[in-house]
Amino acid sequence: MSNNTNDVDVVIVGAGFAGMYELYRMRQAGFSTVVLETADDVGGTWYWNRYPGARCDILSVDYSYSWDPELQKEWTWSERYAAQPEILRYADFVADKHDLRRDIRFDTRVVSAEWDDGTKRWTIHTDTGDDVTCRFYIMATGCLSMPKVPDIEGTDLFTGEVYFTSTWPHDGVDFTGKRVAVIGTGSSAVQSIPLIAAEAEQLTVFQRTPNFSIPARNGPISDERMAAFRSDPEAYREAARHSGAGVPRELAQEGALMVSEKERLARYEAMWEAGELLGISGVFNDTLTNAESNETLRQFFHDKIRSIVNDPAVAEALCPTNHYVGTKRACLDTNYYETYNLPHVQLVDLRQDPITTITETGIDTAGEPFEFDAIVFATGFDAMTGAIVGVDITGRDGVTLEDKWAAGPVTYLGLMASGFPNLFMITGPGSPSVLSNMMVSIEQHVDWIADALEHLRTHDLETIEPTELAETEWVAHGNEFASLTLMPTANSWYMGANVPGKPQVFLPYPGGVDRYRAACDEVVDRGYLGFALDGPSGRVVNDGIIRPLAADVQVMLDVMAEMGVPPIESLSVEDARMFMTMSAAVRPPGPDVGEIVDGTLPGADGSDLEYRLYRPATPGPHPIVAYFHGGGWVLGRHDADDPLCRDLCAQSGAIIVSVDYRHAPEARFPAAADDGLAAAQWIAEHAEDLGGVPGQLAVAGWSAGANIAAVTAQQAKLVGTPAIVGQVLLNPVTDCDFTRPSYVDNADGYILTLALMTWFWDHYCDPADRTDPKASPLRADDLSGLPPAMIVTCEFDPLRDEGDAYAAALEAAGVPVHHLQCKGQTHTSLGAVDALVTGAYARTEMAEAIQGFFGASVTSGV
Ligand SMILES: Cc1cc2nc3c(=O)[nH]c(=O)nc-3n(C[C@H](O)[C@H](O)[C@H](O)COP(=O)(O)OP(=O)(O)OC[C@H]3O[C@@H](n4cnc5c(N)ncnc54)[C@H](O)[C@@H]3O)c2cc1C
C-alpha cells in the first residue's frame, strides 16, 4: 500500500542508492515513510549522469549493495566497471524487487524545511506545493548531485548545442560531423572525451587543471576477484566494511622511499597495470602523507603521460604539477591520453591561454577565438554540501543550516548537526563519503540512522541531536587528520575550492572507513555519546568527545594494538630492556645537531655513568642542560631519548648532556636520585671543558628522568650546589599515589599503564621509602626557592595529575612556572620526534623555556 498521507514518521529526500536503501530499512522497521525525488525515477547519480563513457570507477563487484543477500546472487555485473545504463538497470531492478516506488514521490523537489520545536516535527516544502510533515528528516541528496554553475563569462550567449555531463539528455547526443568543445578535465571529462572524439569532426578540450588518470583496463571481472567474492560473499563484504576505503585490500606496509628505485618503479608499474583507483595511493603507505614519496609517484605518472602522448608540448600540459597524486580525485580512463594523438583533437591549456568569454558561436581565449557547434560542460559539482544547503533548512531558534555552515560545514560524524534535531545526512561532510567506495559508506550510514530511530522508539524518545562539544571536537578531529596528509595542499573539490566563494575546508573525513565505523559504533555503545536524547520521560545529555586523542597518536595506538605488542611488565627486566633497544632502532632519528660526543662521568658511588653530549651547530660556548632519560628507573640509557635530545638541542641552541644513572632493580632507590645530583655537579664543574657557559646549567628530563631532574633541583638547593637556573619536566613522576583520577582514567590503553607504573615503582623503591621527597618530590616540605620550571603534562597519561599537582605546588611556593597541559597527547607521544607531529608545539615550547632560563646567551640552532 502506498503512503499517500502528508504526515509521516520519516521523510527521505533523494532516491539514489542511499534513499532507496533507507526506505527499505524504514519500511522494515515499520516507520511510515515518504521519499521525495526531483527526478522521474530512481538511481540518483546514475539517473542524471548519462554522458558517453559514464561508468563507475570502483569495481562493480565492490560498488554494489550488500544488504540483500539474494540480490548478490541474482545480479551479475557484465564488466569490471559497469557503464551507467547497467548501473541504472541495477537500481531499477532493486526498486522493482522491493516495490520501492510506491513510497517515492517523483518529480518533486524539496525546496525548504523547518523544525517546529513545539510539535517536535519537521515540515518539508516541495515545489509541487505539497507539504509533508515528519518526525525524522533524512537527506539522501547525494555528494555529487548539485552541478556547479559554470563561472565563465558569456555562458548564456552561446546559440549552439549546450550539454552538461551531469544532466545529460536521456535519448543521447550524436556529435557526428560536429565541432565540439569540452570544458573541464575531471572524471566525467576523462571518461567522455575519448568517446566524443570518436564521433566529432573536431574536438577541443579546455583544461584548467590536469588530473592523474590510469587505464581502467575494463573487461571481464577477474576470476580471482569473483572467486574471492563468490566463495564467501558475507566475509568479503565484512572485509570491505572494515577496510580503509570500503574495498578489501592488502595494506601497504612500506614507505615509497624504503625500497630501491627499481623496486619502486616495478610496484608503480603493477599498479598501472591493475587499473584500480584505490590502488594508486595504496602502493606505499606514505604517498598521501610524505611529499617526497608522493613526488616519486608523480614522476611515474609524468613519465607515463610523456610516453603515451606524441606531442611533447601537449604531454607537458597534461602532466599535473600543481597537486600531489591522490590529493584530487584521480581518474580511471579508457584511451584518454591516447585521444590527444588524434589529428582532430586539440588541447587548450587555460593556464597559458585563459578563456575570456563564451560567445554566440564559440569560445574566445586570450590568444584565439574558437567556433563550435556544441559545448559540453564537464565542470563538476558543488560537492558534499551543495545539495544539502540547496534546500533552505531552518532548525531550532530560526537558525538556517546555510548560516551555521557559513565558514564551512560543521557536523557530528557527518551524520547530524547541532541545532537541527532529527535531521540526518547520508554521507554528509565529516564522514568518509567521497574518499571511499560510496556504497559501503551509504550502507553504514543508512544502518546507523535506522538503528538510531529504532533506539529512540524503543526508549520512548522523540528527538536526537548532537551536542556542540561533540560536534566541535569531531570537526577538529577531522581537520587534524587532514592536516597530517597532503590533502589540504590541493585546490580540490574535496576542499570546496572549485566553487567560487565556498569556504575552503577539507570536507570528507580522512581517517578511513574502518576507523570511522569504529567511532560511530562506539558512540552507540557508549549510550549515544555526544548526543542529547529527548522525550516525554525527560532529556538525557550524554555529552562527550568520541575521539579525544590527537589523530596521529590515535593511529599509532591503533597500529600498536594491531601488532599485539606484549605489555612491558609481562617481560623480564632483561627482555624489556632488549625490547626498548629494538623499538628505539626503528624510530625517526630526529634533527641533525652540530656534534655528538659520548663520554663518562662519575656517579654518586664513583662508578662511571655514560653520557651523550649534543652540541648545537651554532658557535659556542653554549649553556648546558643536564638531561635525564625516561624508563621508570629500570629501562633506558644515556642515548635512549636521542631524537628528543637532538630536537631540544637544535631548537633551544643549548648543549644537552643526556646522562645515564644507575638502574633498578640492580641499584634501587636512592641510587638514581643520587646519581642525578652527582652528574649535575660534575657537569657544572666541567662546563668549560664541555664547551659550555659556566654557571648556566638547567636540568630536564622525561617521566622517571623528570623525577630525577626535579629531585636534583631540590637536592641542589639543599646542598647549595650546583646552581640550577631552570628545570624542564616532561610528564614527571612526582608522587607515589596511584589514586588520582588520571591513574584511574588512563589506567590502561595508552602505553604507560597503571600496571607498568606499579612494576617500575616495585623495582625502584620499597613502599616505606616512596614518600621520601627524593622519590616523590611533590612531598618536599618546602618548594620555595627552586629554579623556574616548565612542566608539561599530557591528557592521557596516568602521571598527568601528579605533574599538574607539582606545577600547582611550585607556583604556590612562589616558583615561576610555565605549565603546559597537552590535550590529546599521551605519556610517550611528545617524545616521538618526526613520528608524531601534533605534539611538536610542546617540544618547541620546551626549547623556548630553556632559552628563557638562559636569557640572551642562547639562540636557536634551527
Ligand atoms: C559520474 C559519477 C561517477 C561516480 N562513480 C562512483 C564510483 O565509481 N564509486 C563510488 O563510490 N561513487 C561514485 N560516484 C559517487 C556517487 O554519487 C555515489 O556512489 C552514489 O551514487 C550516491 O548515491 P546517493 O543516493 O547518496 O546520491 P545520488 O545518487 O546523488 O542521489 C541523490 C538524489 O537526490 C535527489 N535530490 C537532491 N536534492 C534534492 C531535493 N532538494 N529534492 C528532491 N530530490 C533531491 C537527486 O535528484 C538525486 O536523485 C560517482 C558520481 C558521479 C557523478
Short mmCIF file of N, CA and C in Angstrom, two decimals, residues 177-292:
data_model
loop_
_atom_site.label_atom_id
_atom_site.label_comp_id
_atom_site.label_asym_id
_atom_site.label_seq_id
_atom_site.Cartn_x
_atom_site.Cartn_y
_atom_site.Cartn_z
N GLY A 177 30.09 14.70 -37.20
CA GLY A 177 30.26 15.85 -38.09
C GLY A 177 30.28 17.18 -37.37
N LYS A 178 30.34 17.18 -36.04
CA LYS A 178 30.25 18.46 -35.31
C LYS A 178 31.58 18.89 -34.72
N ARG A 179 31.69 20.22 -34.57
CA ARG A 179 32.85 20.78 -33.87
C ARG A 179 32.44 20.95 -32.41
N VAL A 180 33.13 20.22 -31.55
CA VAL A 180 32.69 20.14 -30.15
C VAL A 180 33.77 20.69 -29.22
N ALA A 181 33.31 21.41 -28.18
CA ALA A 181 34.22 21.84 -27.11
C ALA A 181 33.85 21.07 -25.84
N VAL A 182 34.86 20.60 -25.11
CA VAL A 182 34.61 20.07 -23.76
C VAL A 182 35.36 20.97 -22.80
N ILE A 183 34.62 21.50 -21.82
CA ILE A 183 35.28 22.33 -20.81
C ILE A 183 35.39 21.51 -19.53
N GLY A 184 36.63 21.28 -19.10
CA GLY A 184 36.86 20.50 -17.88
C GLY A 184 37.63 19.23 -18.19
N THR A 185 38.42 18.79 -17.21
CA THR A 185 39.18 17.55 -17.39
C THR A 185 39.14 16.70 -16.11
N GLY A 186 38.00 16.76 -15.39
CA GLY A 186 37.81 15.88 -14.23
C GLY A 186 37.32 14.51 -14.70
N SER A 187 36.81 13.72 -13.76
CA SER A 187 36.43 12.33 -14.07
C SER A 187 35.46 12.21 -15.24
N SER A 188 34.41 13.04 -15.23
CA SER A 188 33.40 12.92 -16.29
C SER A 188 34.01 13.24 -17.65
N ALA A 189 34.86 14.26 -17.69
CA ALA A 189 35.52 14.64 -18.94
C ALA A 189 36.45 13.53 -19.40
N VAL A 190 37.23 13.01 -18.48
CA VAL A 190 38.20 11.97 -18.83
C VAL A 190 37.48 10.74 -19.39
N GLN A 191 36.31 10.44 -18.83
CA GLN A 191 35.54 9.30 -19.34
C GLN A 191 34.91 9.59 -20.69
N SER A 192 34.43 10.82 -20.88
CA SER A 192 33.64 11.08 -22.09
C SER A 192 34.49 11.53 -23.29
N ILE A 193 35.63 12.17 -23.04
CA ILE A 193 36.42 12.75 -24.14
C ILE A 193 36.76 11.72 -25.24
N PRO A 194 37.25 10.52 -24.88
CA PRO A 194 37.59 9.58 -25.97
C PRO A 194 36.38 9.21 -26.82
N LEU A 195 35.19 9.12 -26.20
CA LEU A 195 34.01 8.72 -26.97
C LEU A 195 33.46 9.88 -27.79
N ILE A 196 33.53 11.08 -27.24
CA ILE A 196 33.09 12.24 -28.03
C ILE A 196 34.04 12.42 -29.21
N ALA A 197 35.34 12.23 -28.96
CA ALA A 197 36.34 12.37 -30.04
C ALA A 197 36.08 11.36 -31.16
N ALA A 198 35.59 10.18 -30.78
CA ALA A 198 35.35 9.14 -31.79
C ALA A 198 34.23 9.54 -32.75
N GLU A 199 33.34 10.44 -32.31
CA GLU A 199 32.22 10.85 -33.16
C GLU A 199 32.44 12.19 -33.85
N ALA A 200 33.01 13.10 -33.09
CA ALA A 200 33.04 14.50 -33.54
C ALA A 200 33.99 14.69 -34.72
N GLU A 201 33.71 15.75 -35.48
CA GLU A 201 34.61 16.08 -36.58
C GLU A 201 35.86 16.75 -36.01
N GLN A 202 35.61 17.49 -34.95
CA GLN A 202 36.71 18.24 -34.33
C GLN A 202 36.39 18.37 -32.84
N LEU A 203 37.40 18.10 -31.99
CA LEU A 203 37.16 18.21 -30.55
C LEU A 203 38.24 19.09 -29.93
N THR A 204 37.80 20.07 -29.17
CA THR A 204 38.76 20.93 -28.46
C THR A 204 38.47 20.81 -26.97
N VAL A 205 39.52 20.45 -26.23
CA VAL A 205 39.36 20.28 -24.78
C VAL A 205 39.98 21.47 -24.08
N PHE A 206 39.19 22.12 -23.23
CA PHE A 206 39.70 23.27 -22.46
C PHE A 206 40.03 22.79 -21.05
N GLN A 207 41.31 22.86 -20.74
CA GLN A 207 41.78 22.30 -19.48
C GLN A 207 42.30 23.39 -18.53
N ARG A 208 41.73 23.42 -17.31
CA ARG A 208 42.25 24.35 -16.31
C ARG A 208 43.34 23.64 -15.50
N THR A 209 43.01 22.44 -14.97
CA THR A 209 44.00 21.68 -14.18
C THR A 209 44.01 20.24 -14.67
N PRO A 210 45.17 19.75 -15.09
CA PRO A 210 45.21 18.34 -15.48
C PRO A 210 45.05 17.44 -14.25
N ASN A 211 44.55 16.24 -14.49
CA ASN A 211 44.37 15.26 -13.40
C ASN A 211 45.21 14.03 -13.66
N PHE A 212 45.43 13.26 -12.61
CA PHE A 212 46.11 11.98 -12.77
C PHE A 212 45.08 10.93 -13.16
N SER A 213 45.42 10.12 -14.17
CA SER A 213 44.49 9.08 -14.59
C SER A 213 45.26 7.81 -14.94
N ILE A 214 44.67 6.68 -14.63
CA ILE A 214 45.29 5.41 -15.06
C ILE A 214 44.30 4.64 -15.92
N PRO A 215 44.81 3.76 -16.80
CA PRO A 215 43.90 2.99 -17.65
C PRO A 215 43.03 2.07 -16.81
N ALA A 216 41.73 2.07 -17.09
CA ALA A 216 40.78 1.24 -16.31
C ALA A 216 40.94 -0.24 -16.61
N ARG A 217 41.41 -0.53 -17.82
CA ARG A 217 41.53 -1.92 -18.27
C ARG A 217 40.22 -2.66 -18.05
N ASN A 218 39.17 -2.02 -18.55
CA ASN A 218 37.85 -2.63 -18.37
C ASN A 218 37.75 -3.93 -19.15
N GLY A 219 36.85 -4.78 -18.75
CA GLY A 219 36.69 -6.08 -19.38
C GLY A 219 36.02 -7.00 -18.37
N PRO A 220 36.14 -8.30 -18.58
CA PRO A 220 35.50 -9.22 -17.64
C PRO A 220 36.12 -9.09 -16.25
N ILE A 221 35.31 -9.33 -15.23
CA ILE A 221 35.81 -9.30 -13.86
C ILE A 221 36.74 -10.49 -13.67
N SER A 222 37.88 -10.25 -13.05
CA SER A 222 38.88 -11.32 -12.96
C SER A 222 38.33 -12.50 -12.17
N ASP A 223 38.75 -13.70 -12.58
CA ASP A 223 38.29 -14.93 -11.91
C ASP A 223 38.67 -14.89 -10.43
N GLU A 224 39.85 -14.34 -10.19
CA GLU A 224 40.36 -14.29 -8.82
C GLU A 224 39.43 -13.47 -7.92
N ARG A 225 39.05 -12.30 -8.45
CA ARG A 225 38.18 -11.41 -7.68
C ARG A 225 36.82 -12.06 -7.46
N MET A 226 36.29 -12.64 -8.53
CA MET A 226 34.96 -13.25 -8.42
C MET A 226 35.01 -14.42 -7.45
N ALA A 227 36.12 -15.17 -7.50
CA ALA A 227 36.23 -16.33 -6.62
C ALA A 227 36.24 -15.86 -5.17
N ALA A 228 36.99 -14.77 -4.91
CA ALA A 228 37.05 -14.25 -3.53
C ALA A 228 35.67 -13.85 -3.07
N PHE A 229 34.92 -13.23 -3.97
CA PHE A 229 33.58 -12.76 -3.61
C PHE A 229 32.61 -13.93 -3.46
N ARG A 230 32.60 -14.79 -4.49
CA ARG A 230 31.61 -15.88 -4.51
C ARG A 230 31.84 -16.90 -3.39
N SER A 231 33.09 -17.11 -3.02
CA SER A 231 33.35 -18.18 -2.05
C SER A 231 32.73 -17.84 -0.70
N ASP A 232 32.69 -16.55 -0.36
CA ASP A 232 32.07 -16.17 0.91
C ASP A 232 31.69 -14.70 0.84
N PRO A 233 30.54 -14.41 0.20
CA PRO A 233 30.17 -13.00 -0.01
C PRO A 233 30.13 -12.21 1.30
N GLU A 234 29.63 -12.82 2.34
CA GLU A 234 29.49 -12.06 3.60
C GLU A 234 30.86 -11.69 4.17
N ALA A 235 31.79 -12.64 4.11
CA ALA A 235 33.13 -12.34 4.61
C ALA A 235 33.78 -11.25 3.74
N TYR A 236 33.54 -11.34 2.44
CA TYR A 236 34.09 -10.34 1.51
C TYR A 236 33.54 -8.94 1.86
N ARG A 237 32.23 -8.87 2.06
CA ARG A 237 31.60 -7.58 2.39
C ARG A 237 32.08 -7.07 3.74
N GLU A 238 32.23 -7.99 4.67
CA GLU A 238 32.66 -7.59 6.02
C GLU A 238 34.08 -7.01 5.95
N ALA A 239 34.90 -7.63 5.11
CA ALA A 239 36.27 -7.11 4.94
C ALA A 239 36.22 -5.69 4.36
N ALA A 240 35.29 -5.46 3.42
CA ALA A 240 35.15 -4.13 2.83
C ALA A 240 34.73 -3.11 3.89
N ARG A 241 33.80 -3.53 4.75
CA ARG A 241 33.30 -2.60 5.78
C ARG A 241 34.41 -2.20 6.74
N HIS A 242 35.36 -3.08 6.92
CA HIS A 242 36.43 -2.79 7.89
C HIS A 242 37.75 -2.47 7.18
N SER A 243 37.65 -2.00 5.96
CA SER A 243 38.86 -1.61 5.22
C SER A 243 39.01 -0.09 5.29
N GLY A 244 40.12 0.40 4.76
CA GLY A 244 40.37 1.84 4.80
C GLY A 244 39.45 2.64 3.90
N ALA A 245 39.08 2.07 2.73
CA ALA A 245 38.30 2.85 1.77
C ALA A 245 37.07 2.10 1.25
N GLY A 246 36.68 1.04 1.92
CA GLY A 246 35.46 0.35 1.53
C GLY A 246 35.65 -0.71 0.46
N VAL A 247 36.89 -1.11 0.24
CA VAL A 247 37.20 -2.20 -0.69
C VAL A 247 38.25 -3.07 -0.01
N PRO A 248 38.04 -4.40 0.01
CA PRO A 248 39.06 -5.23 0.68
C PRO A 248 40.39 -5.12 -0.06
N ARG A 249 41.39 -4.69 0.62
CA ARG A 249 42.71 -4.54 0.01
C ARG A 249 43.78 -4.83 1.05
N GLU A 250 44.88 -5.39 0.58
CA GLU A 250 46.05 -5.55 1.46
C GLU A 250 46.62 -4.16 1.71
N LEU A 251 46.96 -3.87 2.95
CA LEU A 251 47.53 -2.55 3.24
C LEU A 251 49.03 -2.55 2.98
N ALA A 252 49.49 -1.49 2.34
CA ALA A 252 50.93 -1.37 2.11
C ALA A 252 51.65 -1.21 3.44
N GLN A 253 52.75 -1.88 3.58
CA GLN A 253 53.48 -1.82 4.86
C GLN A 253 54.70 -0.91 4.77
N GLU A 254 55.09 -0.55 3.53
CA GLU A 254 56.33 0.20 3.39
C GLU A 254 56.10 1.58 2.80
N GLY A 255 57.02 2.47 3.12
CA GLY A 255 57.02 3.79 2.52
C GLY A 255 57.73 3.75 1.17
N ALA A 256 57.44 4.73 0.30
CA ALA A 256 57.99 4.71 -1.06
C ALA A 256 59.51 4.84 -1.07
N LEU A 257 60.04 5.46 -0.04
CA LEU A 257 61.48 5.69 -0.04
C LEU A 257 62.23 4.57 0.68
N MET A 258 61.49 3.57 1.13
CA MET A 258 62.13 2.47 1.86
C MET A 258 62.63 1.36 0.92
N VAL A 259 62.24 1.43 -0.35
CA VAL A 259 62.66 0.39 -1.29
C VAL A 259 63.53 1.01 -2.38
N SER A 260 64.23 0.17 -3.14
CA SER A 260 65.10 0.68 -4.20
C SER A 260 64.25 1.30 -5.31
N GLU A 261 64.88 2.13 -6.13
CA GLU A 261 64.13 2.77 -7.22
C GLU A 261 63.55 1.72 -8.16
N LYS A 262 64.35 0.67 -8.40
CA LYS A 262 63.89 -0.39 -9.31
C LYS A 262 62.61 -1.04 -8.75
N GLU A 263 62.66 -1.34 -7.47
CA GLU A 263 61.52 -1.98 -6.82
C GLU A 263 60.30 -1.04 -6.82
N ARG A 264 60.59 0.23 -6.56
CA ARG A 264 59.51 1.21 -6.51
C ARG A 264 58.80 1.30 -7.86
N LEU A 265 59.61 1.40 -8.93
CA LEU A 265 59.01 1.52 -10.26
C LEU A 265 58.25 0.26 -10.63
N ALA A 266 58.77 -0.89 -10.21
CA ALA A 266 58.08 -2.15 -10.51
C ALA A 266 56.71 -2.16 -9.84
N ARG A 267 56.66 -1.65 -8.61
CA ARG A 267 55.35 -1.64 -7.92
C ARG A 267 54.40 -0.62 -8.54
N TYR A 268 54.94 0.53 -8.96
CA TYR A 268 54.06 1.51 -9.63
C TYR A 268 53.54 0.92 -10.95
N GLU A 269 54.41 0.21 -11.65
CA GLU A 269 54.02 -0.39 -12.93
C GLU A 269 52.88 -1.40 -12.70
N ALA A 270 53.00 -2.17 -11.63
CA ALA A 270 51.95 -3.16 -11.32
C ALA A 270 50.63 -2.46 -11.02
N MET A 271 50.71 -1.32 -10.34
CA MET A 271 49.50 -0.53 -10.06
C MET A 271 48.88 -0.05 -11.36
N TRP A 272 49.71 0.46 -12.26
CA TRP A 272 49.25 0.97 -13.57
C TRP A 272 48.56 -0.16 -14.34
N GLU A 273 49.12 -1.35 -14.27
CA GLU A 273 48.55 -2.49 -14.98
C GLU A 273 47.24 -2.95 -14.34
N ALA A 274 47.14 -2.83 -13.00
CA ALA A 274 45.96 -3.35 -12.30
C ALA A 274 44.72 -2.51 -12.58
N GLY A 275 44.90 -1.21 -12.83
CA GLY A 275 43.75 -0.37 -13.18
C GLY A 275 42.70 -0.24 -12.10
N GLU A 276 43.13 0.01 -10.86
CA GLU A 276 42.15 0.23 -9.78
C GLU A 276 42.45 1.55 -9.08
N LEU A 277 41.41 2.35 -8.96
CA LEU A 277 41.57 3.70 -8.41
C LEU A 277 42.23 3.68 -7.03
N LEU A 278 41.74 2.81 -6.17
CA LEU A 278 42.27 2.80 -4.80
C LEU A 278 43.69 2.24 -4.75
N GLY A 279 44.10 1.61 -5.86
CA GLY A 279 45.46 1.10 -5.90
C GLY A 279 46.49 2.23 -6.00
N ILE A 280 46.07 3.38 -6.51
CA ILE A 280 47.03 4.45 -6.80
C ILE A 280 47.73 4.91 -5.52
N SER A 281 46.95 5.19 -4.51
CA SER A 281 47.57 5.66 -3.27
C SER A 281 47.87 4.51 -2.31
N GLY A 282 47.66 3.28 -2.81
CA GLY A 282 47.86 2.13 -1.94
C GLY A 282 49.15 1.37 -2.19
N VAL A 283 49.97 1.86 -3.14
CA VAL A 283 51.21 1.13 -3.44
C VAL A 283 52.14 1.19 -2.23
N PHE A 284 52.26 2.38 -1.66
CA PHE A 284 53.08 2.57 -0.47
C PHE A 284 52.23 3.24 0.61
N ASN A 285 52.70 3.16 1.83
CA ASN A 285 51.84 3.66 2.92
C ASN A 285 52.03 5.14 3.22
N ASP A 286 52.86 5.82 2.44
CA ASP A 286 53.12 7.21 2.81
C ASP A 286 52.99 8.21 1.66
N THR A 287 52.42 7.77 0.52
CA THR A 287 52.37 8.74 -0.58
C THR A 287 51.33 9.84 -0.34
N LEU A 288 50.42 9.62 0.61
CA LEU A 288 49.47 10.69 0.90
C LEU A 288 49.92 11.56 2.07
N THR A 289 51.05 11.19 2.67
CA THR A 289 51.50 11.97 3.83
C THR A 289 52.89 12.57 3.64
N ASN A 290 53.67 12.01 2.74
CA ASN A 290 55.06 12.44 2.60
C ASN A 290 55.28 12.98 1.18
N ALA A 291 55.59 14.26 1.09
CA ALA A 291 55.71 14.91 -0.22
C ALA A 291 56.81 14.28 -1.07
N GLU A 292 57.88 13.89 -0.42
CA GLU A 292 58.99 13.30 -1.18
C GLU A 292 58.57 11.95 -1.77
#
